[in-house]
Coordinates of C-alpha atoms in Angstrom, one line a residue:
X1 CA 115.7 106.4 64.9
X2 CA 116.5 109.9 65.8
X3 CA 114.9 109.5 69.2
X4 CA 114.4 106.9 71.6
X5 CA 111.1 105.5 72.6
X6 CA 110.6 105.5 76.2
X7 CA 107.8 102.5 77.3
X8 CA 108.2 102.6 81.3
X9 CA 106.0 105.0 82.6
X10 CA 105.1 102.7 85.2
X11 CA 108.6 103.1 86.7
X12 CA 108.6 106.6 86.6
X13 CA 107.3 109.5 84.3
X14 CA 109.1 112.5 82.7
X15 CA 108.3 115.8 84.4
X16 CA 105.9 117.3 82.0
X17 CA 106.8 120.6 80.4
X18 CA 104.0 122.5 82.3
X19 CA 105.2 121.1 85.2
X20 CA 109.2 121.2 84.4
X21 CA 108.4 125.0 84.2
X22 CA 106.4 125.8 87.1
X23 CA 108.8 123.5 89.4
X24 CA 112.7 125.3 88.0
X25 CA 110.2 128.7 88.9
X26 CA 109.6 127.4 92.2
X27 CA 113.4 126.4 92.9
X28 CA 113.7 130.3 93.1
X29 CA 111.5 130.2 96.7
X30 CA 113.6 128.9 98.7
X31 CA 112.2 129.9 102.3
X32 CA 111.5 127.2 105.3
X33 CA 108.1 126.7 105.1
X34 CA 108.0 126.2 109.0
X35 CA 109.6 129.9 109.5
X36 CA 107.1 132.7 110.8
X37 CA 108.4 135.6 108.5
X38 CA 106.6 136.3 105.6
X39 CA 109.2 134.2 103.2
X40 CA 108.0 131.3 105.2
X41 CA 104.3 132.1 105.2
X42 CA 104.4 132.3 101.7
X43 CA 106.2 128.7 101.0
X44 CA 103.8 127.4 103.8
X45 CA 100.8 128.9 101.7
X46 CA 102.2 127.1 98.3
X47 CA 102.2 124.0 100.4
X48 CA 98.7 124.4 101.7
X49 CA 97.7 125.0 97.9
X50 CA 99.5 121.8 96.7
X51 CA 97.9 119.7 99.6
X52 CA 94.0 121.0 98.4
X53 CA 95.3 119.9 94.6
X54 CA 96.6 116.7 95.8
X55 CA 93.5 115.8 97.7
X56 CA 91.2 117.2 94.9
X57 CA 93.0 114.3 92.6
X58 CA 91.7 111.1 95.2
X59 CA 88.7 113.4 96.5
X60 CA 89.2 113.5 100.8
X61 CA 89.7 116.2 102.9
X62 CA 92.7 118.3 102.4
X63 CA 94.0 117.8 106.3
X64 CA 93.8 113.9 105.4
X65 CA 96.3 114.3 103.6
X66 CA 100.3 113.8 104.4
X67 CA 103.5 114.4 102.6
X68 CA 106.2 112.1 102.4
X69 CA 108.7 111.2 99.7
X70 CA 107.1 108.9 98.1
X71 CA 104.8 105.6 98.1
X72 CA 107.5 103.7 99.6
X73 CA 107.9 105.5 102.8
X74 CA 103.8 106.4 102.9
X75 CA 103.5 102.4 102.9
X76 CA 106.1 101.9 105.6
X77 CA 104.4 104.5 108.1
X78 CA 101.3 102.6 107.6
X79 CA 102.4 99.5 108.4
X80 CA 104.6 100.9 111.3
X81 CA 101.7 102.3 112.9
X82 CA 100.2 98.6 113.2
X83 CA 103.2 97.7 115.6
X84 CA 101.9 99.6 118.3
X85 CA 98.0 99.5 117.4
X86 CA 97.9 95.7 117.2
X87 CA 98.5 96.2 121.4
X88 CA 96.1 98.3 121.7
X89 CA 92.7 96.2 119.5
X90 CA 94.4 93.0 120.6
X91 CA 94.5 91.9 117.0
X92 CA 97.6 90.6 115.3
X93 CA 96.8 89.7 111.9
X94 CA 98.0 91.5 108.6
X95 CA 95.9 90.5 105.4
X96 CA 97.7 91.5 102.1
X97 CA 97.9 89.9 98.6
X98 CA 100.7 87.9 96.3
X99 CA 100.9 90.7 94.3
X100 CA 102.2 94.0 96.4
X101 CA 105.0 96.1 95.5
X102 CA 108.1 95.0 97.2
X103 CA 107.9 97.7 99.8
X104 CA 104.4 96.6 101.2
X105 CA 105.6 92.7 101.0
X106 CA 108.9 93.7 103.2
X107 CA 107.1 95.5 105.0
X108 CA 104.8 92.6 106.2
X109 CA 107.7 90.1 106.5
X110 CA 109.1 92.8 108.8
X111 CA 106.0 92.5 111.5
X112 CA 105.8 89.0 111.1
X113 CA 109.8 88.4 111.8
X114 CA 109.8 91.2 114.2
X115 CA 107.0 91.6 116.2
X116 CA 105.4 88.2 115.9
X117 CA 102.1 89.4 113.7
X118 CA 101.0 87.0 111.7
X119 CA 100.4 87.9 107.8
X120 CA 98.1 86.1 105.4
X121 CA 99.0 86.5 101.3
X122 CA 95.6 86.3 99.4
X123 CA 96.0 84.5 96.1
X124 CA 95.0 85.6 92.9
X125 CA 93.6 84.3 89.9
X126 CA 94.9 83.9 86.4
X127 CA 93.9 87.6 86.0
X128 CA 95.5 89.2 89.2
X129 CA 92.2 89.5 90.8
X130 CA 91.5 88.4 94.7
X131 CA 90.4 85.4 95.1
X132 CA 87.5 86.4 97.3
X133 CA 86.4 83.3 98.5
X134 CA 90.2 83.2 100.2
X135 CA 89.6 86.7 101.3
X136 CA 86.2 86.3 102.7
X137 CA 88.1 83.1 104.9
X138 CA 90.8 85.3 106.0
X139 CA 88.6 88.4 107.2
X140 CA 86.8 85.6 109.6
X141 CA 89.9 85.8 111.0
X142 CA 89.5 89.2 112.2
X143 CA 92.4 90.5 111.1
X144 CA 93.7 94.1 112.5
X145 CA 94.4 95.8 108.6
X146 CA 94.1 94.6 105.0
X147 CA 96.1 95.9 102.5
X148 CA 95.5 95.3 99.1
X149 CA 97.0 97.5 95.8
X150 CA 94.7 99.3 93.9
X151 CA 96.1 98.5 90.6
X152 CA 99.0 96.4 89.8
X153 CA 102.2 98.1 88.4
X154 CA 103.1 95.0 86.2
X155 CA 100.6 93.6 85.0
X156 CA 97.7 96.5 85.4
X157 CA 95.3 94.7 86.5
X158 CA 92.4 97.1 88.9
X159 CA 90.9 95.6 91.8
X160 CA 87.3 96.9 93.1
X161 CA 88.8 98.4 96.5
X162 CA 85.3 99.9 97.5
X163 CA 83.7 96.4 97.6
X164 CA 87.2 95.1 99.3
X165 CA 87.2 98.0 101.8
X166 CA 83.9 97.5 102.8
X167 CA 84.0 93.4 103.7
X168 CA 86.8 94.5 105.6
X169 CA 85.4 96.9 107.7
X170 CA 82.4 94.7 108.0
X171 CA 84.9 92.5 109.7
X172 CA 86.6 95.2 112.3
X173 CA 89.6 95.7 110.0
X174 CA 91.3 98.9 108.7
X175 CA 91.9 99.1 105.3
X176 CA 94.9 100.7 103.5
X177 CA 95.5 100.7 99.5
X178 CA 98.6 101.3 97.7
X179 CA 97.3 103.7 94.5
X180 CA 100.5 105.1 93.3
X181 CA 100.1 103.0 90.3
X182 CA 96.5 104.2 89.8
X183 CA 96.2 108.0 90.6
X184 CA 96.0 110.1 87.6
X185 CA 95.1 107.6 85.4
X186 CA 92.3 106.2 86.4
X187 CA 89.3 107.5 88.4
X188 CA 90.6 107.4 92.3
X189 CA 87.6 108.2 94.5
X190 CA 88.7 108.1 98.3
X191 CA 85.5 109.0 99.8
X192 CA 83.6 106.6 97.9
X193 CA 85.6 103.9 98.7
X194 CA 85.9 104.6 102.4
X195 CA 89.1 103.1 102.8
X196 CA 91.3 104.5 105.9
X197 CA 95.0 104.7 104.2
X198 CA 95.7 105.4 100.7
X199 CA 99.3 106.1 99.4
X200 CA 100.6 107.9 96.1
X201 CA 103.9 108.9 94.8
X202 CA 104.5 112.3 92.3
X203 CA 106.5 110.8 90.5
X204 CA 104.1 108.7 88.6
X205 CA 102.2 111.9 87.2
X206 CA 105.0 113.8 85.7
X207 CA 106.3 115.4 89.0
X208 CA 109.4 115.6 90.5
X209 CA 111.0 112.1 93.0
X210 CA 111.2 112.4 96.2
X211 CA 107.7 113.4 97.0
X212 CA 104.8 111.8 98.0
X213 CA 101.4 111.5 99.9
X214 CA 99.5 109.4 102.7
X215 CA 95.9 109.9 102.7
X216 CA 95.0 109.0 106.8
X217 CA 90.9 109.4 106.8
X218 CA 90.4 111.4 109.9
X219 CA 90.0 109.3 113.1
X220 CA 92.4 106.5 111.5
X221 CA 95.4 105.9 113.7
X222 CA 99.0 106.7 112.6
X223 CA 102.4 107.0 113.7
X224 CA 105.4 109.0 112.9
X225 CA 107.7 107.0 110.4
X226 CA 110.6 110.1 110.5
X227 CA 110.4 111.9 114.3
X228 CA 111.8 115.4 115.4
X229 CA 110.0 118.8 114.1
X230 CA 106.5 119.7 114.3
X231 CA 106.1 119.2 110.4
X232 CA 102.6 117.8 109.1
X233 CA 101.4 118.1 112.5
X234 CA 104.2 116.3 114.1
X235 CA 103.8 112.8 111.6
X236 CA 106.4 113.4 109.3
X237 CA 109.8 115.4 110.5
X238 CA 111.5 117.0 108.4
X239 CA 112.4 120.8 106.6
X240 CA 109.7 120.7 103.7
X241 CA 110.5 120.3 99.9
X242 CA 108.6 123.1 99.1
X243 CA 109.2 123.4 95.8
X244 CA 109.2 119.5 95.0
X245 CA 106.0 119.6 97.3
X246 CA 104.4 122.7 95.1
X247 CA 105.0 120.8 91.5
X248 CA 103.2 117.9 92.9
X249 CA 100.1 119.5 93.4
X250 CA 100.3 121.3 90.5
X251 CA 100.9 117.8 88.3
X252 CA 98.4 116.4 90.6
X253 CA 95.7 119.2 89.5
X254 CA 96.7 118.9 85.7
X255 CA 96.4 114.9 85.9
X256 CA 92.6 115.3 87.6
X257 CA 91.6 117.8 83.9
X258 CA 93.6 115.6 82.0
X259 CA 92.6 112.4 83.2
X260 CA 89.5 112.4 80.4
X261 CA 92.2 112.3 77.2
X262 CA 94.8 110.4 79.7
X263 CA 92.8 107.6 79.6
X264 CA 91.5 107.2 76.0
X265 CA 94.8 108.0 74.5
X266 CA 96.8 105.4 76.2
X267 CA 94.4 103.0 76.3
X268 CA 94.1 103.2 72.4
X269 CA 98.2 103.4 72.0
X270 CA 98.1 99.6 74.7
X271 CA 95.4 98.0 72.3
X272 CA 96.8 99.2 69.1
X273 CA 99.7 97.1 70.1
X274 CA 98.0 94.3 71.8
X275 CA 96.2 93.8 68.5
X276 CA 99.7 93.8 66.6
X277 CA 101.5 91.3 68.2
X278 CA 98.4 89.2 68.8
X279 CA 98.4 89.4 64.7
X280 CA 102.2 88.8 64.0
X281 CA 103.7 86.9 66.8
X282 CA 103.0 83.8 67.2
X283 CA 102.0 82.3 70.7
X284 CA 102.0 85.8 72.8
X285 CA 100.0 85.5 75.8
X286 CA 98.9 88.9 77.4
X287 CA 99.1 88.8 81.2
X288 CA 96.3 90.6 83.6
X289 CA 92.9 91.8 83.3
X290 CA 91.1 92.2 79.9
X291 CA 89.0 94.5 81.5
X292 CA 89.9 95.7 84.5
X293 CA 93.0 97.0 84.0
X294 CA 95.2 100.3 83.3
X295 CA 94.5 102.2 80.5
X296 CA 98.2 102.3 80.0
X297 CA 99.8 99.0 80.8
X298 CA 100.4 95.9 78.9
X299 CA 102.5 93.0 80.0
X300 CA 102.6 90.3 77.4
X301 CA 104.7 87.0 77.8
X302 CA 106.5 85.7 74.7
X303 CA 107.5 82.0 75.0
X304 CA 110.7 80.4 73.9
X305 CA 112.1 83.8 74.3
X306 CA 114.1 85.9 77.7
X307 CA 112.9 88.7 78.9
X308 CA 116.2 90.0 79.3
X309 CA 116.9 89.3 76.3
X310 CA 114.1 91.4 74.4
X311 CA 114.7 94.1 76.6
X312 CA 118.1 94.3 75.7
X313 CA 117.2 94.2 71.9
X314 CA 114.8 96.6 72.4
X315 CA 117.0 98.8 74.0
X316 CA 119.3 98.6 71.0
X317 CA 116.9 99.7 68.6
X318 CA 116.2 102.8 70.8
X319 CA 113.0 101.6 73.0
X320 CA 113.0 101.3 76.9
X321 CA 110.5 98.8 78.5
X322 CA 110.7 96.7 81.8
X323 CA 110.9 93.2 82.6
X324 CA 108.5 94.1 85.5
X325 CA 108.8 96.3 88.7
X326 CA 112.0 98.5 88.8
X327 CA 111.9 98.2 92.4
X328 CA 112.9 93.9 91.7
X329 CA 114.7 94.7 88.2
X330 CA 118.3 93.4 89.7
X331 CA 116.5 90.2 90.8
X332 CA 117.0 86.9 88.7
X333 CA 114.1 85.8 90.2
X334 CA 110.6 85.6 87.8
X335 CA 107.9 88.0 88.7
X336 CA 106.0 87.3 91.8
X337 CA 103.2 88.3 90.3
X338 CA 103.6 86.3 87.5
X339 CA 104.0 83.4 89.0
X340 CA 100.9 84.4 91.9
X341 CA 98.5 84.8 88.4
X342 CA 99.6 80.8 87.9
X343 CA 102.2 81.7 85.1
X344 CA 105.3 79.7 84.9
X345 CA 108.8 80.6 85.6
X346 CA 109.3 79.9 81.8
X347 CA 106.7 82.5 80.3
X348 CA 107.2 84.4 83.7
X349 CA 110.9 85.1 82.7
X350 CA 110.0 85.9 79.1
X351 CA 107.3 88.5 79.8
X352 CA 107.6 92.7 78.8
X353 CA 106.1 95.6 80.3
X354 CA 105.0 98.2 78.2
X355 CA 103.6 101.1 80.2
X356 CA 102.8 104.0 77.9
X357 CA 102.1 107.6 79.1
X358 CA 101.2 110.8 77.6
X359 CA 104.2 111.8 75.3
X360 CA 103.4 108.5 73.5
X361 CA 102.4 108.5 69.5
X362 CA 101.0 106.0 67.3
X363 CA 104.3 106.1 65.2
X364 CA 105.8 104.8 68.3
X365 CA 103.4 101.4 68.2
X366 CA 103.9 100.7 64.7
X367 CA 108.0 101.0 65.1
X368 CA 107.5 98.3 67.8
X369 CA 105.1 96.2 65.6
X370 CA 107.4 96.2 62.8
X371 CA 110.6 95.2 65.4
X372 CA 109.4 93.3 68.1
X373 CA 108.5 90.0 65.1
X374 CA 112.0 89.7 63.9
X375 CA 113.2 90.1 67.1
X376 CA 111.2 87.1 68.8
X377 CA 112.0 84.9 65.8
X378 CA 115.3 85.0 66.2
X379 CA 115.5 85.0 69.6
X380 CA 113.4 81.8 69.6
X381 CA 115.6 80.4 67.0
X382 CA 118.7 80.6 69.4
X383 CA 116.7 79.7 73.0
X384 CA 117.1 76.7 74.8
X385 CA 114.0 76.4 75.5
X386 CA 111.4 74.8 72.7
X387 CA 108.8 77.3 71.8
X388 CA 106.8 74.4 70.4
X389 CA 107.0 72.6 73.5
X390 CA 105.6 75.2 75.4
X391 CA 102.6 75.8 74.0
X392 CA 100.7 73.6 76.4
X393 CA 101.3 76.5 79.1
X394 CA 97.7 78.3 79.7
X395 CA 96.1 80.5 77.3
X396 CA 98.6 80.8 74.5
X397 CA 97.5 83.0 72.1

């Protein structure tokens, strides 16, 4: 190969051309956007810009929205702001899933072990999807905020947040959803889904790290995470990344035109190689929704073989994937949301993420479909572990 094949867009996305162009421009500007003097009103007016294209992506108001640096710290302020909030509704109870992102999970541990909130995990089914018969139970509990992802970032699957958001509020609770995974390439509609805290991250639609958004719908209450200046109307301290800030919303407005082609061309590139190995390996199972789930993302378990392992093959023959989140990848632990869908800490450990984004080409698929075979054999041939015994485990394909 005279180039490598990069399959872990779900960890983070290459900043597009359009967008590596318009950001190394911006660099140039290099005014604080908080300064009165012209130089500053004109970063502050490229930040007002990126804030309308931001909030044009997930359609609310462009004052609802907030930067941060990223989906991590957005998540953190949200939960933060329960601390003091739970005082004030005389409610204590935290409702999230099996299935969050690491920084939403510590985050809930944190009020629990802290501040003595209690926190409730919804399970999931085979699929990833809530069990809503446990989430119906748990909202009788009137809880003081549910969180619950939008869409998964290993296994894809999409959960119906407008239905979610609505039992909840039905029950007195705020609702907050993590969407970094799901904004820009699937159809994020704020409004519609009335929920009261959403959070994204740039970097997951070809933008530069280190920025990020909370949407806050107007009313909702929130409290600084990073105290000091008067930035974002005194919620988030801190001289502003214009530039970084700038090629955010400009990503975010080429995602919302692109989102059309987005979505048809990597869904066509994940089925293309669903098919494939569902055709020439034996005993794949593919993990999360049939249906419901991202366009681009496709996390398959092969038994009787590591996922360590494959990756690390893969990697040698010029292809980058994940074993699942890069925000767990130094844990030896399986998946947690592997092992929330029911999965086994066998098949768990021996699952692949492929997440495709736009650079991806069909030639791309077929080099995997004629490597990955080979590959599994012999791994299987030198595991430990029986492939033939293992094909009692759930929906072996």
């Amino acid at each position: 190969m005279n180039k490598r094949i990069y399959l872990d867009y779900n960890a983070t996305t290459p900043l597009s051309e359009e967008v590596r162009q318009f950001y190394i421009a911006e660099l140039g500007s290099y005014a604080n956007g908080s300064s009165l003097h012209e130089d500053g009103r004109v970063a502050a007016k490229k930040i007002t810009v990126a804030r309308e294209q931001v909030s044009t992506l997930v359609n609310v108001k462009p004052e609802e929205i907030i930067f941060t640096s990223g989906g991590s710290e957005s998540n953190n302020m949200v939960f933060n702001t329960m601390i003091e909030f739970s005082k004030k509704r005389g409610r204590n109870l935290i409702i999230t899933t099996a299935i969050e992102h690491p920084c939403v999970l510590e985050s809930s541990k944190r009020l629990a072990s802290s501040f003595d909130m209690d926190v409730r995990y919804l399970p999931v089914d085979g699929d990833g999807m809530i069990k809503m018969d446990a989430y119906r139970a748990a909202l009788a509990e009137k809880p003081l905020l549910v969180s619950i992802m939008t869409a998964n970032n290993e296994i894809g699957t999409v959960q119906d947040i407008k239905t979610l958001a609505a039992i909840a509020h039905k029950a007195g609770a705020l609702f907050h959803t993590d969407a970094v995974q799901a904004a820009g390439k699937i159809p994020v509609d704020l409004f519609a889904w009335n929920v009261d805290y959403a959070t994204f991250s740039a970097h997951k639609i070809y933008a530069p790290k280190g920025v990020g958004a909370l949407c806050v719908k107007n009313g909702c209450p929130i409290e600084p995470f990073i105290r000091g200046g008067h930035q974002e109307h005194g919620l988030r301290a801190g001289t502003y990344n214009a530039p970084a800030i700038a090629a955010y919303g400009y990503a975010a407005e080429l995602a919302r035109k692109e989102l059309p082609v987005y979505e048809a061309h990597t869904r066509t590139l994940r089925n293309r190689l669903r098919d494939g190995l569902l055709e020439f390996v034996p005993g794949v199972r593919i993990n999360g929704h049939s249906v419901n789930v991202l366009p681009n993302t496709l996390d398959v378990s092969f038994p009787g073989a590591e996922g360590e392992a494959i990756l690390l093959h893969l990697d040698l023959l010029g292809v980058s994937v994940s074993t699942g989140s890069a925000c767990a990848s130094g844990s030896l632990e399986p998946s947690h949301v592997l092992m929330a869908t029911g999965l086994g800490p066998e098949l768990a450990h021996g699952s692949i993420r492929f997440s495709f984004g736009k650079y991806n080409i069909e030639s791309d698929v077929d080099f995997l479909l004629e490597h990955i075979p080979p590959v599994i054999a012999r791994l299987r041939k030198m595991s430990s572990v029986s492939f033939c015994g293992m094909t009692d485990i759930g929906n072996l394909a």
